[in-house]
Tab-separated table of C-alpha atoms in Angstrom:
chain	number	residue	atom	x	y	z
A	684	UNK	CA	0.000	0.000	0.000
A	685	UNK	CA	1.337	3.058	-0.857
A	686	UNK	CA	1.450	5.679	1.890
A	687	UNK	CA	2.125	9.523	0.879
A	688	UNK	CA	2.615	12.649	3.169
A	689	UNK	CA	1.847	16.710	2.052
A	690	UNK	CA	1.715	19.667	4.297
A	691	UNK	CA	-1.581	20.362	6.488
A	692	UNK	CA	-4.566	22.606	4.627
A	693	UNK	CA	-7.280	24.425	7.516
A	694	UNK	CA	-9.786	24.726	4.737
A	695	UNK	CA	-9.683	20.879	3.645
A	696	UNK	CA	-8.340	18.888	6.144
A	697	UNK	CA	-9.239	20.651	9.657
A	698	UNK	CA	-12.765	17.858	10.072
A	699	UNK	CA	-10.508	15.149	8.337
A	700	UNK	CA	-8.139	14.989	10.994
A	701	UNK	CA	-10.991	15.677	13.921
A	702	UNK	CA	-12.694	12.431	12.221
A	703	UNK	CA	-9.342	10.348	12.280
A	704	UNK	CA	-8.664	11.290	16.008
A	705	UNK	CA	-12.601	10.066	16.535
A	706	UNK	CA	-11.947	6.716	14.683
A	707	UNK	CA	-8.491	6.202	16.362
A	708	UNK	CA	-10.753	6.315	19.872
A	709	UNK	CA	-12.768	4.133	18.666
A	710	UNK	CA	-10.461	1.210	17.546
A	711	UNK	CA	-7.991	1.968	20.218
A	712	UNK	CA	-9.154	3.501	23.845
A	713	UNK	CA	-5.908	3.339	25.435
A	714	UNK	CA	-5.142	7.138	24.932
A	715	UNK	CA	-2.350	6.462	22.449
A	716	UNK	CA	-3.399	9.222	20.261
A	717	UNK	CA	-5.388	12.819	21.153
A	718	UNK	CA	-8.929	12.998	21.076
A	719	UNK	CA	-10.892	15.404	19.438
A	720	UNK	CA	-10.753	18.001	22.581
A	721	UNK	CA	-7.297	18.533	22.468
A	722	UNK	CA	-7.227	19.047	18.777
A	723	UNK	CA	-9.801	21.474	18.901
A	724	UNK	CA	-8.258	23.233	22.064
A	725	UNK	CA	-5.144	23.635	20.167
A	726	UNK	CA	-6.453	24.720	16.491
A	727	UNK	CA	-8.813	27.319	18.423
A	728	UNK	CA	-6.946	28.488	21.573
A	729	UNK	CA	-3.713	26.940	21.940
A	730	UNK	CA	-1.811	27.221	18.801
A	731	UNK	CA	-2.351	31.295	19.538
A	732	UNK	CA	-0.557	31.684	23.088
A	733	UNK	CA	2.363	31.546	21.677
A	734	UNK	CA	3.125	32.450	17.980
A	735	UNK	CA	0.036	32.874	15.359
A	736	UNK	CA	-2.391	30.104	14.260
A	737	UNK	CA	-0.966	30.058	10.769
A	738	UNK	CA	2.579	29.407	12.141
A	739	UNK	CA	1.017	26.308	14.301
A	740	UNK	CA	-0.327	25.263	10.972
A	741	UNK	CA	2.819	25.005	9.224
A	742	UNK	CA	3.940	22.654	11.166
A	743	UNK	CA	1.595	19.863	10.709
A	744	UNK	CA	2.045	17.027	8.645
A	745	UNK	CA	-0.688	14.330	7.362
A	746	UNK	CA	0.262	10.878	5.891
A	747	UNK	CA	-2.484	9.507	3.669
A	748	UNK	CA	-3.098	6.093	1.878
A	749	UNK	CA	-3.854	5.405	-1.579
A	750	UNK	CA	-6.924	5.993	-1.341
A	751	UNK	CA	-6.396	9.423	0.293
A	752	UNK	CA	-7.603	8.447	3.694
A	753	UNK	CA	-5.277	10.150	6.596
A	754	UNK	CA	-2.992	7.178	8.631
A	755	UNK	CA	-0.785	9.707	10.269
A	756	UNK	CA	-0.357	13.495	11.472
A	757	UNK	CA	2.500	14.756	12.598
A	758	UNK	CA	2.598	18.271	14.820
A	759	UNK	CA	2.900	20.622	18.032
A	760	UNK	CA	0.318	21.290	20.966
A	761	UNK	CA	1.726	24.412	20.236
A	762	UNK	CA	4.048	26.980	18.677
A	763	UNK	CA	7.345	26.153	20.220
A	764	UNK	CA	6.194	22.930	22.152
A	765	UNK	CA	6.629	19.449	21.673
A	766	UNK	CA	6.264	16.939	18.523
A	767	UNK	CA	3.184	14.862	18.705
A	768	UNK	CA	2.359	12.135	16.586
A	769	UNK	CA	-0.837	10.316	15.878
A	770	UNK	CA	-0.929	7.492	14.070
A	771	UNK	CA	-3.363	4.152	13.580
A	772	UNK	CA	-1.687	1.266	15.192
A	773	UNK	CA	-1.634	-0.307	11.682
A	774	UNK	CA	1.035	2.030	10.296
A	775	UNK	CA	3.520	2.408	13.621
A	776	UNK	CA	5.874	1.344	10.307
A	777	UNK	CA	5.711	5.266	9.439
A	778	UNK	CA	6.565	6.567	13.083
A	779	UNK	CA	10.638	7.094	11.589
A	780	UNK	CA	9.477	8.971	8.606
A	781	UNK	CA	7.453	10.985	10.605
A	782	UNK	CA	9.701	11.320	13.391
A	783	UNK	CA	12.596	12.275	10.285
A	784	UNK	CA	10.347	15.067	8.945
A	785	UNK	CA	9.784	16.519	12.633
A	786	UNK	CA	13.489	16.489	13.348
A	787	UNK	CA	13.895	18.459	9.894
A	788	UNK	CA	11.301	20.979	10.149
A	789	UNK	CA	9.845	21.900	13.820
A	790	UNK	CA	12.828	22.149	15.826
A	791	UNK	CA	13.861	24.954	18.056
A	792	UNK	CA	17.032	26.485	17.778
A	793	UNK	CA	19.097	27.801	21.327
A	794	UNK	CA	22.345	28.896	22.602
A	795	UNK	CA	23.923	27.129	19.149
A	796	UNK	CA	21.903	24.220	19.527
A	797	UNK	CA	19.161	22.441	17.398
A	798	UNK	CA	16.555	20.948	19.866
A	799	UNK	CA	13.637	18.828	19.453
A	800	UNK	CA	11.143	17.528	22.443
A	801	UNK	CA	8.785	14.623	22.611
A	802	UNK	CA	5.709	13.621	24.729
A	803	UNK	CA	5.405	9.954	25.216
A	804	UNK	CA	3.202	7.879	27.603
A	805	UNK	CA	5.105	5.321	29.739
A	806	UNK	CA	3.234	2.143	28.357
A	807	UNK	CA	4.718	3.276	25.205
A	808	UNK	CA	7.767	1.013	24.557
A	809	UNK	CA	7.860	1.033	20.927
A	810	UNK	CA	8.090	4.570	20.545
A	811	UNK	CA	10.660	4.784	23.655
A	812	UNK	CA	12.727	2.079	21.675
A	813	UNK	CA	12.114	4.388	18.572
A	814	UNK	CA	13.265	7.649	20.260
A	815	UNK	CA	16.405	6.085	22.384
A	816	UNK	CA	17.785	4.995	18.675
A	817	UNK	CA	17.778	8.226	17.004
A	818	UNK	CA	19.315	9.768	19.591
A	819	UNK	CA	16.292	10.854	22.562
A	820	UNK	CA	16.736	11.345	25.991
A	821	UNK	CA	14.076	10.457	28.559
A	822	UNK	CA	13.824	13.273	30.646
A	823	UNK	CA	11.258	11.802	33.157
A	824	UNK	CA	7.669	12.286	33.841
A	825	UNK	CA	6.499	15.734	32.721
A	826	UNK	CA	2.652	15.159	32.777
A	827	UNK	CA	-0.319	12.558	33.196
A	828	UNK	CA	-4.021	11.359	31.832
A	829	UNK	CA	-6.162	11.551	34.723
A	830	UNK	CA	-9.817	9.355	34.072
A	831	UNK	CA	-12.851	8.210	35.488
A	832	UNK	CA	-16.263	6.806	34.845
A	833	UNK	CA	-19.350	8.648	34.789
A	834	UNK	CA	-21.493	5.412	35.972
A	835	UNK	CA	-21.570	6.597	39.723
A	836	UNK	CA	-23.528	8.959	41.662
A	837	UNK	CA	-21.905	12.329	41.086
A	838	UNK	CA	-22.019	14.907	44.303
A	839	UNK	CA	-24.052	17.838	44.171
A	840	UNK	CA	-21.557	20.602	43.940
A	841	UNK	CA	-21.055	23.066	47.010
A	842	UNK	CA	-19.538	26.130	47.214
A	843	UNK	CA	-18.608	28.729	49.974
A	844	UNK	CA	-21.065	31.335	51.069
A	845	UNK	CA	-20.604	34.652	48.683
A	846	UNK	CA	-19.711	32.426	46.059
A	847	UNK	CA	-21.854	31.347	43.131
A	848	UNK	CA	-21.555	28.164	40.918
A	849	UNK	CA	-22.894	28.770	36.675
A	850	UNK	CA	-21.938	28.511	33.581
A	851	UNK	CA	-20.602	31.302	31.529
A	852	UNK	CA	-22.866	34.164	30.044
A	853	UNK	CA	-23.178	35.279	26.607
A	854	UNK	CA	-21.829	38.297	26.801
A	855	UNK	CA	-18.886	40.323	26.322
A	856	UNK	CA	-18.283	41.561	30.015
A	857	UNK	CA	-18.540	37.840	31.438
A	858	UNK	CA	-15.826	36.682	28.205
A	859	UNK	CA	-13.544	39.260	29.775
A	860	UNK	CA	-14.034	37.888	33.478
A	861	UNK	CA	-13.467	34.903	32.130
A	862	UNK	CA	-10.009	35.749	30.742
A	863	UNK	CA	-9.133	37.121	33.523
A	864	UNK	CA	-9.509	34.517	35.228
A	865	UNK	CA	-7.452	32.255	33.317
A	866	UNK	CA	-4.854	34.509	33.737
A	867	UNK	CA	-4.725	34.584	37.368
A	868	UNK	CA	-5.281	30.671	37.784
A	869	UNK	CA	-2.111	30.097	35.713
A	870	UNK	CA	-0.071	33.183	36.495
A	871	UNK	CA	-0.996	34.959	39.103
A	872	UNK	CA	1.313	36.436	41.532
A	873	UNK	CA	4.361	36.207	38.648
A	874	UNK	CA	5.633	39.571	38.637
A	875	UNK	CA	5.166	40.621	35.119
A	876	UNK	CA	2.548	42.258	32.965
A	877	UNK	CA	-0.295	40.531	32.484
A	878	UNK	CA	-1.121	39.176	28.909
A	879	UNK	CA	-4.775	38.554	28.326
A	880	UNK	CA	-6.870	36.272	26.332
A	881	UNK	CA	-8.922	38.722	24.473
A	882	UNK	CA	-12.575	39.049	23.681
A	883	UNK	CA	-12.019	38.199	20.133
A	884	UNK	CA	-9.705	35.163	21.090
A	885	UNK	CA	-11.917	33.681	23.383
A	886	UNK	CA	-15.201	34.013	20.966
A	887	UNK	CA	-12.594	32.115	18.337
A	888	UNK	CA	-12.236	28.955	21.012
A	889	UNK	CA	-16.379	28.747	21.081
A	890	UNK	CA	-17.001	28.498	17.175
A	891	UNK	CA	-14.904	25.028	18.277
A	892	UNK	CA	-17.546	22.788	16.877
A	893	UNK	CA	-17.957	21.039	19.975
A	894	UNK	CA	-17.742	24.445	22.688
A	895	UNK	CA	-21.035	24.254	24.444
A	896	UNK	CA	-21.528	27.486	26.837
A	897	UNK	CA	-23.691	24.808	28.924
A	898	UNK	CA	-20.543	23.316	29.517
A	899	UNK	CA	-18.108	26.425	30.407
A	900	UNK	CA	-18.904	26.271	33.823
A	901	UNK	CA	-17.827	29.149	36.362
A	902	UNK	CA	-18.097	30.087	40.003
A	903	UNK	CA	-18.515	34.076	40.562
A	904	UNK	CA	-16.565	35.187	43.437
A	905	UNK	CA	-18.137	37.862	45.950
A	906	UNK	CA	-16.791	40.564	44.129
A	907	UNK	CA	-18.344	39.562	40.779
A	908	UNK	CA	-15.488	38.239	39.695
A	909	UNK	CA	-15.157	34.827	37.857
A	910	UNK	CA	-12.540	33.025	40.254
A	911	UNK	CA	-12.674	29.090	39.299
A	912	UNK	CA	-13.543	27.702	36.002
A	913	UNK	CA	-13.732	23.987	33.775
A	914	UNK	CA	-14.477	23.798	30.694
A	915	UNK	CA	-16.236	20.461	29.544
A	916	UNK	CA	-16.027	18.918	26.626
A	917	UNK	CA	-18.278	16.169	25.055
A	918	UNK	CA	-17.250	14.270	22.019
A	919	UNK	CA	-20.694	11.632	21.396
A	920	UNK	CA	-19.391	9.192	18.618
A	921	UNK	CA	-17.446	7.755	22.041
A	922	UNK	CA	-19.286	8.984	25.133
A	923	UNK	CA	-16.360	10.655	25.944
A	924	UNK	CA	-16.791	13.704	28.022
A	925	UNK	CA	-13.398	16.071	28.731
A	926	UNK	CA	-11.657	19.267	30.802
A	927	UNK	CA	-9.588	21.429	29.192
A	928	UNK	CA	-8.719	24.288	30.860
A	929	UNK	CA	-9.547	24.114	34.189
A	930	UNK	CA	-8.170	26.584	37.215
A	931	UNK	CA	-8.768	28.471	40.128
A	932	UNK	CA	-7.569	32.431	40.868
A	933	UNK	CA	-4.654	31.984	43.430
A	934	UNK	CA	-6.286	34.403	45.603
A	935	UNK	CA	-9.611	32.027	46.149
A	936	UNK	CA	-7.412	28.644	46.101
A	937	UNK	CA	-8.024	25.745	48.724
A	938	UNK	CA	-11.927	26.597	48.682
A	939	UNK	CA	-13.068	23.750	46.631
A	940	UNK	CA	-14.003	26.047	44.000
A	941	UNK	CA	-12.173	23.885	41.109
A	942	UNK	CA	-13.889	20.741	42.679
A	943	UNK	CA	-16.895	21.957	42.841
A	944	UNK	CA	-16.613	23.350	39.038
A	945	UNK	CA	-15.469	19.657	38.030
A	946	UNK	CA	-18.521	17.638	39.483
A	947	UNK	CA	-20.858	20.214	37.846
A	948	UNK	CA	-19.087	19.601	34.569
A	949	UNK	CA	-19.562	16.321	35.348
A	950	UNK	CA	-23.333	15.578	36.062
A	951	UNK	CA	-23.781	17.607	32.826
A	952	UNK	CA	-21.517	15.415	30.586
A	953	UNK	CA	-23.227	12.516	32.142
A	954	UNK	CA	-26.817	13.936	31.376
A	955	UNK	CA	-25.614	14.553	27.693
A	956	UNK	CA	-24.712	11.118	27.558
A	957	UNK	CA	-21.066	10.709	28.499
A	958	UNK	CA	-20.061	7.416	30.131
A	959	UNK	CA	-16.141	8.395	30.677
A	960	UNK	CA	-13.890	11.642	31.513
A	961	UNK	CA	-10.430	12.979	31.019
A	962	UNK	CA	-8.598	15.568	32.180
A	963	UNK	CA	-4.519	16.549	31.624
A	964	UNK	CA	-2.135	17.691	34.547
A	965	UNK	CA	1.381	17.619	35.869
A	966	UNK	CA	2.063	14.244	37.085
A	967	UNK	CA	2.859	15.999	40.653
A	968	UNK	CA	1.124	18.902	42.761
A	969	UNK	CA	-1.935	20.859	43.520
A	970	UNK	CA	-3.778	19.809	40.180
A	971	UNK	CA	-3.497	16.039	40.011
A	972	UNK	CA	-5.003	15.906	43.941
A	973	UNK	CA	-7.523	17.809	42.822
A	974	UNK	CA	-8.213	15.540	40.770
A	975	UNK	CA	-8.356	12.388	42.159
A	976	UNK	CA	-10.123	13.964	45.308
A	977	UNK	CA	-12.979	14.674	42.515
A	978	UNK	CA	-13.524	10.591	41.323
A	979	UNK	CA	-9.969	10.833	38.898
A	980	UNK	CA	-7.560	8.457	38.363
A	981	UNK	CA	-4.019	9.091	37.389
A	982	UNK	CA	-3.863	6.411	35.004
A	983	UNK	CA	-1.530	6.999	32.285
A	984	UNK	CA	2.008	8.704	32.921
A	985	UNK	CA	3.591	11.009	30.264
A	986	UNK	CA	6.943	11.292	29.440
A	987	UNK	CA	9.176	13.992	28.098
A	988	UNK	CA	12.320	13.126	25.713
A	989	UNK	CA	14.495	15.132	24.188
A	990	UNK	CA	16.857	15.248	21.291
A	991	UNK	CA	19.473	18.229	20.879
A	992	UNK	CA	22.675	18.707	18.514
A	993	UNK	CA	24.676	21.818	17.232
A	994	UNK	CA	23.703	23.945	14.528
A	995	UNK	CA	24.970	23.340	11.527
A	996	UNK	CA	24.364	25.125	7.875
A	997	UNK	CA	22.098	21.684	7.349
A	998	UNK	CA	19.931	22.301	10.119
A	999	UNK	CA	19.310	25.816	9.413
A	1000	UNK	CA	15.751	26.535	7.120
């Protein structure tokens, strides 16, 4: 069979790869590959933190069969981050070409060096074999799949006196609390000027064509403030319900506001039919207790490797 690879196209092949990560759930649960969440996450949020969308977009890769179906895509969460690859476990066969085009044209360059990182999960010893012979070095756990079933009798939520549990309005002033609050979840107290999600950037991540406001659930601190958030996801061709992000303002922490933002997400997945749940951390700290205090398990373990040599004229594009 004759495999062939050609750069990535939005306006084509955007629902072809969303439909190949939906199949590859299907045939294969263990999370080998993403699911549709974090594909969407990235091509409507991600891939614009750092760098532009169209940048992110160059640097994705499809291999396709004869008879055009995809079999392979090769990219970054985002701009500057790892190599990913996702691939149907009948053509692992293509993992070096993939893994040859990768080292060739999304590397970083620093302090003289060429540098290339790789996420792999644990269980994964054919692409750990893969890595360790071109060169890889497993740096150690960097980050974890955290999962439960829905099949159990989620807790009403709770939350503090002053505070109020929702989901997000449809409206420009609760979009802007709602930025806000991501930025104080994941950087607040740094000592540097704040930089935003915008309006306009945050309307771009619900046109996702699985965003459902219903899902974008909040709790409204006393001040008016959105301080906690989780944002569900629900993908139905697999029952698979998700949360991506989800964070608390440092200021409100240790409340149960996160929790309590999680188990609402939760009962609603389950009522729109979801029978399992993911959700992404650190393999260590505040985020993966959270987790598992809310019905998680950490069950698969991430991996970061890395590959670096010096620039040379070769390696330059």
């Amino acid at each position: 069979m004759t495999i062939t690879s050609r750069p990535y196209d939005r306006s084509t092949d955007y629902y072809r790869v969303r439909n190949f990560l939906i199949l590859l759930r299907t045939i294969q649960p263990y999370p080998h590959n993403w699911n549709t969440v974090r594909w969407d996450y990235c091509a409507h949020f991600g891939s614009g933190l750092v760098g532009t969308r169209e940048e992110w977009e160059e640097d994705i890769r499809l291999w396709e069969d004869h008879t055009g179906q995809i079999v392979g895509v090769a990219s970054r969460e985002e701009m500057r981050g790892p190599s990913y690859v996702q691939i149907h476990p009948d053509n692992r066969h293509l993992e070096n070409e993939m893994w040859d085009w990768m080292e060739d044209n999304i590397f970083l360059e620093k302090d003289g060096k060429t540098i290339i990182g790789a996420v792999v999960l644990a269980a994964d010893s054919l692409r750990q074999t893969l890595l360790a012979e071109r060169g890889y070095i497993d740096k150690g756990p960097c980050c974890c799949q955290n999962e439960c079933d829905l099949d159990w009798n989620i807790p009403e939520p709770v939350v503090p006196k002053g505070y109020t549990l929702r989901n997000l309005l449809d409206n420009a002033e609760d979009r802007e609390k709602r930025c806000w609050a991501s930025w104080y979840g994941f950087h607040g107290g740094e000592d540097r000027e704040p930089d935003v999600t915008t309006d306009e950037e945050y309307q771009y991540l619900q046109s996702s064509p699985n965003y459902d406001r219903e899902l974008d659930i909040v709790v409204e601190g006393p001040q008016g403030d959105i301080v906690a958030f989780a944002l569900g996801w629900y993908e139905p061709t697999n029952h698979l319900g998700s949360f991506e992000p989800v964070a608390t303002h440092y200021q409100h922490r240790r409340k149960g506001l996160s929790r309590a933002c999680l188990y609402e997400g939760m009962r609603r997945l389950k009522a729109r039919g979801a029978i399992h749940c993911t959700v992404g951390s650190d393999c260590k700290g505040a985020a993966p207790a959270t987790y598992q205090a809310t019905g998680f398990n950490q069950n698969y373990l991430e991996h970061y490797w890395k590959k670096e040599w010096k620039i040379t004229t070769s390696t330059i594009r």
